[in-house]
PDB file of C-alpha atoms in Angstrom:
ATOM      1  CA  LEU A   1     -18.075   0.197 -11.127  1.00 95.00           C
ATOM      2  CA  VAL A   2     -17.598  -3.089  -9.272  1.00 95.00           C
ATOM      3  CA  ALA A   3     -18.819  -5.137 -12.245  1.00 96.00           C
ATOM      4  CA  ARG A   4     -16.717  -3.162 -14.724  1.00 97.00           C
ATOM      5  CA  ILE A   5     -13.533  -3.749 -12.748  1.00 94.00           C
ATOM      6  CA  ALA A   6     -14.440  -7.415 -12.294  1.00 95.00           C
ATOM      7  CA  ALA A   7     -14.851  -7.646 -16.080  1.00 96.00           C
ATOM      8  CA  LEU A   8     -11.471  -5.916 -16.632  1.00 96.00           C
ATOM      9  CA  ASP A   9     -13.216  -3.116 -18.544  1.00 97.00           C
ATOM     10  CA  GLU A  10     -10.579  -0.387 -18.270  1.00 96.00           C
ATOM     11  CA  LYS A  11     -12.414   2.372 -20.131  1.00 97.00           C
ATOM     12  CA  GLY A  12     -15.755   1.601 -18.492  1.00 97.00           C
ATOM     13  CA  SER A  13     -14.187   1.462 -15.036  1.00 97.00           C
ATOM     14  CA  LEU A  14     -12.411   4.787 -15.387  1.00 97.00           C
ATOM     15  CA  ASP A  15     -15.488   6.415 -16.927  1.00 98.00           C
ATOM     16  CA  ALA A  16     -17.513   5.189 -13.933  1.00 97.00           C
ATOM     17  CA  VAL A  17     -14.952   6.596 -11.490  1.00 97.00           C
ATOM     18  CA  ARG A  18     -14.974   9.977 -13.251  1.00 97.00           C
ATOM     19  CA  ALA A  19     -18.801  10.029 -13.328  1.00 97.00           C
ATOM     20  CA  ARG A  20     -19.009   9.286  -9.616  1.00 97.00           C
ATOM     21  CA  VAL A  21     -16.429  11.988  -8.846  1.00 96.00           C
ATOM     22  CA  ALA A  22     -18.409  14.458 -10.957  1.00 97.00           C
ATOM     23  CA  ALA A  23     -21.574  13.469  -9.073  1.00 97.00           C
ATOM     24  CA  GLY A  24     -19.847  14.282  -5.774  1.00 95.00           C
ATOM     25  CA  ASP A  25     -19.536  10.727  -4.432  1.00 95.00           C
ATOM     26  CA  ASP A  26     -17.146  10.219  -1.531  1.00 92.00           C
ATOM     27  CA  ALA A  27     -13.679   9.163  -2.729  1.00 90.00           C
ATOM     28  CA  LEU A  28     -13.404   6.485  -0.017  1.00 87.00           C
ATOM     29  CA  ALA A  29     -16.729   4.958  -1.112  1.00 91.00           C
ATOM     30  CA  ILE A  30     -15.453   4.832  -4.692  1.00 94.00           C
ATOM     31  CA  ILE A  31     -12.224   3.202  -3.502  1.00 90.00           C
ATOM     32  CA  ALA A  32     -14.246   0.631  -1.545  1.00 89.00           C
ATOM     33  CA  ASP A  33     -16.104  -0.290  -4.734  1.00 93.00           C
ATOM     34  CA  CYS A  34     -12.809  -0.555  -6.612  1.00 92.00           C
ATOM     35  CA  GLN A  35     -11.571  -2.908  -3.902  1.00 87.00           C
ATOM     36  CA  ARG A  36     -14.698  -5.055  -4.249  1.00 90.00           C
ATOM     37  CA  GLY A  37     -14.117  -5.268  -7.996  1.00 92.00           C
ATOM     38  CA  MET A  38     -10.510  -6.292  -7.345  1.00 88.00           C
ATOM     39  CA  GLN A  39     -11.738  -8.959  -4.941  1.00 87.00           C
ATOM     40  CA  PHE A  40     -13.879 -10.468  -7.703  1.00 91.00           C
ATOM     41  CA  VAL A  41     -10.870 -10.450 -10.034  1.00 89.00           C
ATOM     42  CA  GLY A  42      -8.887 -12.297  -7.373  1.00 85.00           C
ATOM     43  CA  GLU A  43     -11.657 -14.874  -7.017  1.00 89.00           C
ATOM     44  CA  ASP A  44     -11.791 -15.335 -10.798  1.00 90.00           C
ATOM     45  CA  TYR A  45      -8.024 -15.829 -10.803  1.00 86.00           C
ATOM     46  CA  GLN A  46      -8.246 -18.457  -8.062  1.00 86.00           C
ATOM     47  CA  SER A  47     -10.995 -20.317  -9.921  1.00 92.00           C
ATOM     48  CA  GLY A  48      -8.966 -20.333 -13.145  1.00 91.00           C
ATOM     49  CA  LYS A  49     -11.207 -17.929 -15.087  1.00 94.00           C
ATOM     50  CA  TYR A  50      -8.439 -15.308 -15.183  1.00 90.00           C
ATOM     51  CA  PHE A  51      -4.704 -15.757 -15.515  1.00 87.00           C
ATOM     52  CA  ILE A  52      -1.856 -13.580 -14.228  1.00 81.00           C
ATOM     53  CA  SER A  53      -2.475 -11.141 -17.081  1.00 85.00           C
ATOM     54  CA  GLY A  54      -5.946 -10.487 -15.626  1.00 87.00           C
ATOM     55  CA  LEU A  55      -4.423  -9.623 -12.264  1.00 82.00           C
ATOM     56  CA  ILE A  56      -1.968  -7.264 -13.938  1.00 83.00           C
ATOM     57  CA  MET A  57      -4.767  -5.600 -15.909  1.00 89.00           C
ATOM     58  CA  ALA A  58      -6.882  -5.188 -12.768  1.00 88.00           C
ATOM     59  CA  GLY A  59      -3.888  -3.676 -10.971  1.00 84.00           C
ATOM     60  CA  GLU A  60      -3.441  -1.181 -13.793  1.00 88.00           C
ATOM     61  CA  ILE A  61      -7.141  -0.230 -13.699  1.00 92.00           C
ATOM     62  CA  PHE A  62      -6.925   0.264  -9.945  1.00 89.00           C
ATOM     63  CA  ARG A  63      -3.753   2.346 -10.267  1.00 86.00           C
ATOM     64  CA  GLU A  64      -5.391   4.604 -12.860  1.00 92.00           C
ATOM     65  CA  ALA A  65      -8.522   4.962 -10.714  1.00 93.00           C
ATOM     66  CA  MET A  66      -6.359   5.981  -7.767  1.00 88.00           C
ATOM     67  CA  GLU A  67      -4.632   8.641  -9.869  1.00 88.00           C
ATOM     68  CA  ILE A  68      -8.079  10.200 -10.255  1.00 93.00           C
ATOM     69  CA  LEU A  69      -9.102   9.714  -6.621  1.00 90.00           C
ATOM     70  CA  GLU A  70      -5.923  10.398  -4.653  1.00 84.00           C
ATOM     71  CA  PRO A  71      -6.108  14.210  -4.956  1.00 86.00           C
ATOM     72  CA  LEU A  72      -9.605  14.041  -3.436  1.00 87.00           C
ATOM     73  CA  LEU A  73      -8.510  12.211  -0.295  1.00 79.00           C
ATOM     74  CA  PRO A  74      -8.026  14.203   2.899  1.00 69.00           C
ATOM     75  CA  ALA A  75      -4.418  14.629   3.972  1.00 63.00           C
ATOM     76  CA  PRO A  76      -3.654  12.765   7.192  1.00 55.00           C
ATOM     77  CA  ALA A  77      -3.079  14.885  10.274  1.00 50.00           C
ATOM     78  CA  PRO A  78       0.246  14.237  11.987  1.00 50.00           C
ATOM     79  CA  ILE A  79       0.528  12.480  15.327  1.00 46.00           C
ATOM     80  CA  ASP A  80       2.173  14.756  17.866  1.00 45.00           C
ATOM     81  CA  ALA A  81       5.812  14.286  18.815  1.00 44.00           C
ATOM     82  CA  LYS A  82       4.898  11.909  21.647  1.00 46.00           C
ATOM     83  CA  GLY A  83       2.421   9.983  19.517  1.00 44.00           C
ATOM     84  CA  ASP A  84      -0.302  10.940  21.993  1.00 43.00           C
ATOM     85  CA  ARG A  85      -3.973  10.466  21.172  1.00 40.00           C
ATOM     86  CA  ASP A  86      -7.032  10.880  23.313  1.00 41.00           C
ATOM     87  CA  SER A  87     -10.104   8.598  23.296  1.00 44.00           C
ATOM     88  CA  SER A  88     -11.574  10.522  20.349  1.00 44.00           C
ATOM     89  CA  GLY A  89      -8.581   9.583  18.187  1.00 44.00           C
ATOM     90  CA  ARG A  90      -7.161  13.087  18.356  1.00 40.00           C
ATOM     91  CA  ASN A  91      -3.617  13.880  19.325  1.00 39.00           C
ATOM     92  CA  SER A  92      -2.754  16.338  22.101  1.00 38.00           C
ATOM     93  CA  SER A  93      -2.921  19.216  19.611  1.00 36.00           C
ATOM     94  CA  GLY A  94      -6.632  18.478  19.130  1.00 37.00           C
ATOM     95  CA  ARG A  95      -6.260  17.395  15.509  1.00 35.00           C
ATOM     96  CA  ASP A  96      -7.179  13.955  14.218  1.00 45.00           C
ATOM     97  CA  ALA A  97      -4.264  11.559  14.529  1.00 49.00           C
ATOM     98  CA  THR A  98      -3.180   9.314  11.704  1.00 57.00           C
ATOM     99  CA  ALA A  99      -3.698   5.595  11.930  1.00 72.00           C
ATOM    100  CA  GLY A 100       0.073   5.049  11.961  1.00 88.00           C
ATOM    101  CA  SER A 101       3.026   4.832   9.627  1.00 93.00           C
ATOM    102  CA  VAL A 102       4.334   2.197   7.255  1.00 95.00           C
ATOM    103  CA  LEU A 103       7.685   1.863   5.540  1.00 96.00           C
ATOM    104  CA  ILE A 104       7.428  -0.308   2.431  1.00 96.00           C
ATOM    105  CA  CYS A 105       9.722  -1.458  -0.357  1.00 95.00           C
ATOM    106  CA  THR A 106      10.492  -4.170  -2.855  1.00 92.00           C
ATOM    107  CA  VAL A 107      13.643  -5.882  -1.592  1.00 94.00           C
ATOM    108  CA  ARG A 108      17.047  -6.001  -3.276  1.00 94.00           C
ATOM    109  CA  GLY A 109      17.107  -8.143  -6.402  1.00 91.00           C
ATOM    110  CA  ASP A 110      13.483  -7.494  -7.417  1.00 88.00           C
ATOM    111  CA  ILE A 111      11.849  -4.662  -9.330  1.00 85.00           C
ATOM    112  CA  HIS A 112       8.195  -5.778  -9.289  1.00 83.00           C
ATOM    113  CA  ASP A 113       5.927  -3.187  -7.709  1.00 81.00           C
ATOM    114  CA  ILE A 114       2.342  -3.511  -8.957  1.00 77.00           C
ATOM    115  CA  GLY A 115       1.074  -5.098  -5.746  1.00 78.00           C
ATOM    116  CA  LYS A 116       3.202  -2.804  -3.597  1.00 84.00           C
ATOM    117  CA  SER A 117       1.923   0.267  -5.417  1.00 79.00           C
ATOM    118  CA  ILE A 118      -1.693  -0.797  -4.949  1.00 79.00           C
ATOM    119  CA  LEU A 119      -1.085  -1.397  -1.244  1.00 83.00           C
ATOM    120  CA  VAL A 120       0.632   1.994  -0.841  1.00 83.00           C
ATOM    121  CA  THR A 121      -2.359   3.717  -2.382  1.00 76.00           C
ATOM    122  CA  LEU A 122      -4.837   1.820  -0.213  1.00 77.00           C
ATOM    123  CA  LEU A 123      -2.897   2.499   2.976  1.00 83.00           C
ATOM    124  CA  ARG A 124      -2.676   6.206   2.190  1.00 79.00           C
ATOM    125  CA  SER A 125      -6.388   6.327   1.387  1.00 73.00           C
ATOM    126  CA  TYR A 126      -7.091   5.152   4.932  1.00 75.00           C
ATOM    127  CA  GLY A 127      -4.941   7.836   6.518  1.00 77.00           C
ATOM    128  CA  LEU A 128      -1.691   5.983   7.110  1.00 84.00           C
ATOM    129  CA  VAL A 129       1.582   7.752   6.474  1.00 90.00           C
ATOM    130  CA  VAL A 130       3.453   5.610   3.941  1.00 91.00           C
ATOM    131  CA  HIS A 131       7.160   5.853   3.183  1.00 94.00           C
ATOM    132  CA  ASP A 132       7.682   4.010  -0.115  1.00 93.00           C
ATOM    133  CA  LEU A 133      11.386   3.309  -0.664  1.00 95.00           C
ATOM    134  CA  GLY A 134      10.795   1.920  -4.160  1.00 92.00           C
ATOM    135  CA  VAL A 135      12.281  -1.232  -5.642  1.00 92.00           C
ATOM    136  CA  ASP A 136      15.577  -3.137  -5.393  1.00 94.00           C
ATOM    137  CA  VAL A 137      16.229  -1.764  -1.895  1.00 96.00           C
ATOM    138  CA  PRO A 138      19.215  -3.248  -0.005  1.00 96.00           C
ATOM    139  CA  PRO A 139      18.809  -4.428   3.618  1.00 96.00           C
ATOM    140  CA  ALA A 140      21.078  -1.687   5.009  1.00 96.00           C
ATOM    141  CA  GLU A 141      18.918   1.036   3.414  1.00 97.00           C
ATOM    142  CA  VAL A 142      15.751  -0.452   4.918  1.00 96.00           C
ATOM    143  CA  ALA A 143      17.396  -0.573   8.350  1.00 95.00           C
ATOM    144  CA  GLN A 144      18.671   3.012   8.061  1.00 95.00           C
ATOM    145  CA  GLN A 145      15.203   4.273   7.135  1.00 96.00           C
ATOM    146  CA  VAL A 146      13.616   2.339  10.009  1.00 95.00           C
ATOM    147  CA  VAL A 147      15.998   4.063  12.428  1.00 94.00           C
ATOM    148  CA  GLU A 148      15.289   7.497  10.919  1.00 93.00           C
ATOM    149  CA  LEU A 149      11.516   7.200  10.373  1.00 93.00           C
ATOM    150  CA  ALA A 150      10.461   4.857  13.239  1.00 93.00           C
ATOM    151  CA  PRO A 151       7.522   3.320  11.344  1.00 95.00           C
ATOM    152  CA  ASP A 152       4.890   1.186  13.061  1.00 94.00           C
ATOM    153  CA  VAL A 153       5.056  -1.407  10.279  1.00 95.00           C
ATOM    154  CA  VAL A 154       7.682  -2.442   7.723  1.00 95.00           C
ATOM    155  CA  GLY A 155       6.347  -4.087   4.571  1.00 94.00           C
ATOM    156  CA  LEU A 156       8.751  -6.085   2.421  1.00 94.00           C
ATOM    157  CA  SER A 157       7.643  -7.087  -1.056  1.00 92.00           C
ATOM    158  CA  GLY A 158       9.153  -9.429  -3.597  1.00 88.00           C
ATOM    159  CA  LEU A 159       7.810 -11.490  -6.452  1.00 81.00           C
ATOM    160  CA  LEU A 160      10.890 -13.324  -7.664  1.00 81.00           C
ATOM    161  CA  THR A 161      12.254 -16.423  -5.948  1.00 82.00           C
ATOM    162  CA  ALA A 162      15.594 -14.623  -5.771  1.00 78.00           C
ATOM    163  CA  ALA A 163      13.989 -12.040  -3.475  1.00 84.00           C
ATOM    164  CA  HIS A 164      13.526 -14.675  -0.755  1.00 89.00           C
ATOM    165  CA  ALA A 165      17.179 -14.521   0.291  1.00 91.00           C
ATOM    166  CA  SER A 166      17.112 -10.720   0.287  1.00 92.00           C
ATOM    167  CA  MET A 167      13.996 -10.709   2.468  1.00 92.00           C
ATOM    168  CA  ARG A 168      15.736 -12.984   4.958  1.00 94.00           C
ATOM    169  CA  GLU A 169      18.781 -10.671   4.991  1.00 95.00           C
ATOM    170  CA  THR A 170      16.560  -7.629   5.480  1.00 95.00           C
ATOM    171  CA  VAL A 171      14.669  -9.222   8.383  1.00 94.00           C
ATOM    172  CA  ALA A 172      18.005 -10.245   9.954  1.00 95.00           C
ATOM    173  CA  GLU A 173      19.266  -6.654   9.612  1.00 95.00           C
ATOM    174  CA  LEU A 174      16.063  -5.306  11.213  1.00 94.00           C
ATOM    175  CA  ARG A 175      16.446  -7.738  14.102  1.00 93.00           C
ATOM    176  CA  ARG A 176      20.066  -6.639  14.493  1.00 94.00           C
ATOM    177  CA  ILE A 177      19.093  -2.971  14.902  1.00 92.00           C
ATOM    178  CA  ALA A 178      15.989  -3.657  17.033  1.00 90.00           C
ATOM    179  CA  PRO A 179      17.771  -3.073  20.375  1.00 89.00           C
ATOM    180  CA  ARG A 180      18.605   0.499  19.242  1.00 88.00           C
ATOM    181  CA  LEU A 181      14.943   1.334  18.604  1.00 89.00           C
ATOM    182  CA  ASP A 182      12.430   2.716  21.091  1.00 89.00           C
ATOM    183  CA  ARG A 183       9.873   0.355  19.608  1.00 88.00           C
ATOM    184  CA  ALA A 184      10.502  -2.312  16.985  1.00 88.00           C
ATOM    185  CA  PRO A 185       8.104  -2.215  14.019  1.00 92.00           C
ATOM    186  CA  THR A 186       5.929  -5.113  12.948  1.00 90.00           C
ATOM    187  CA  ILE A 187       7.365  -6.743   9.821  1.00 90.00           C
ATOM    188  CA  ILE A 188       5.041  -7.961   7.083  1.00 89.00           C
ATOM    189  CA  ILE A 189       6.300  -9.904   4.081  1.00 87.00           C
ATOM    190  CA  GLY A 190       4.347 -10.237   0.842  1.00 83.00           C
ATOM    191  CA  GLY A 191       4.677 -10.746  -2.857  1.00 73.00           C
ATOM    192  CA  GLY A 192       3.648  -8.781  -5.877  1.00 59.00           C
TER     193      GLY A 192
END
């Protein structure tokens, strides 16, 4: 599977995923191998062997693999209302607590979402609750959702140069509302 993804072999990669699912392999182990294949694609891109089209193709292969695997992933258990967890990682109700929550979007002025979509899938596969607001999201909408959802992390994505100004506006808006929040989220900015 790793080698097929690294070689951008879409059919072979998806056939390998389906075969491993049919054999009863753990979905997270299959995802880990997909990630390793993606890492090799990234290295080949950095060395000049692949171009941007290779990254796009790899992203599409990964997205299709996750369509197969996502229904097999366990649903995250909610954190209790206080966010309490004991040393075993369980909340006060005795159920496993999630690793946290993330609000993510592509900022206003940009509609690129391949990288964001891959990240959303990976975060969900590791038990995080992810609120994906989509693309071309204005700063005020991000701020409103942060107030309503109280995420641990806010991820802002943008590929176009024009998105830089929108990211700055969004961060400024989040800083403006921070005093109203019980706990301000960590903000992560990325492209893709």
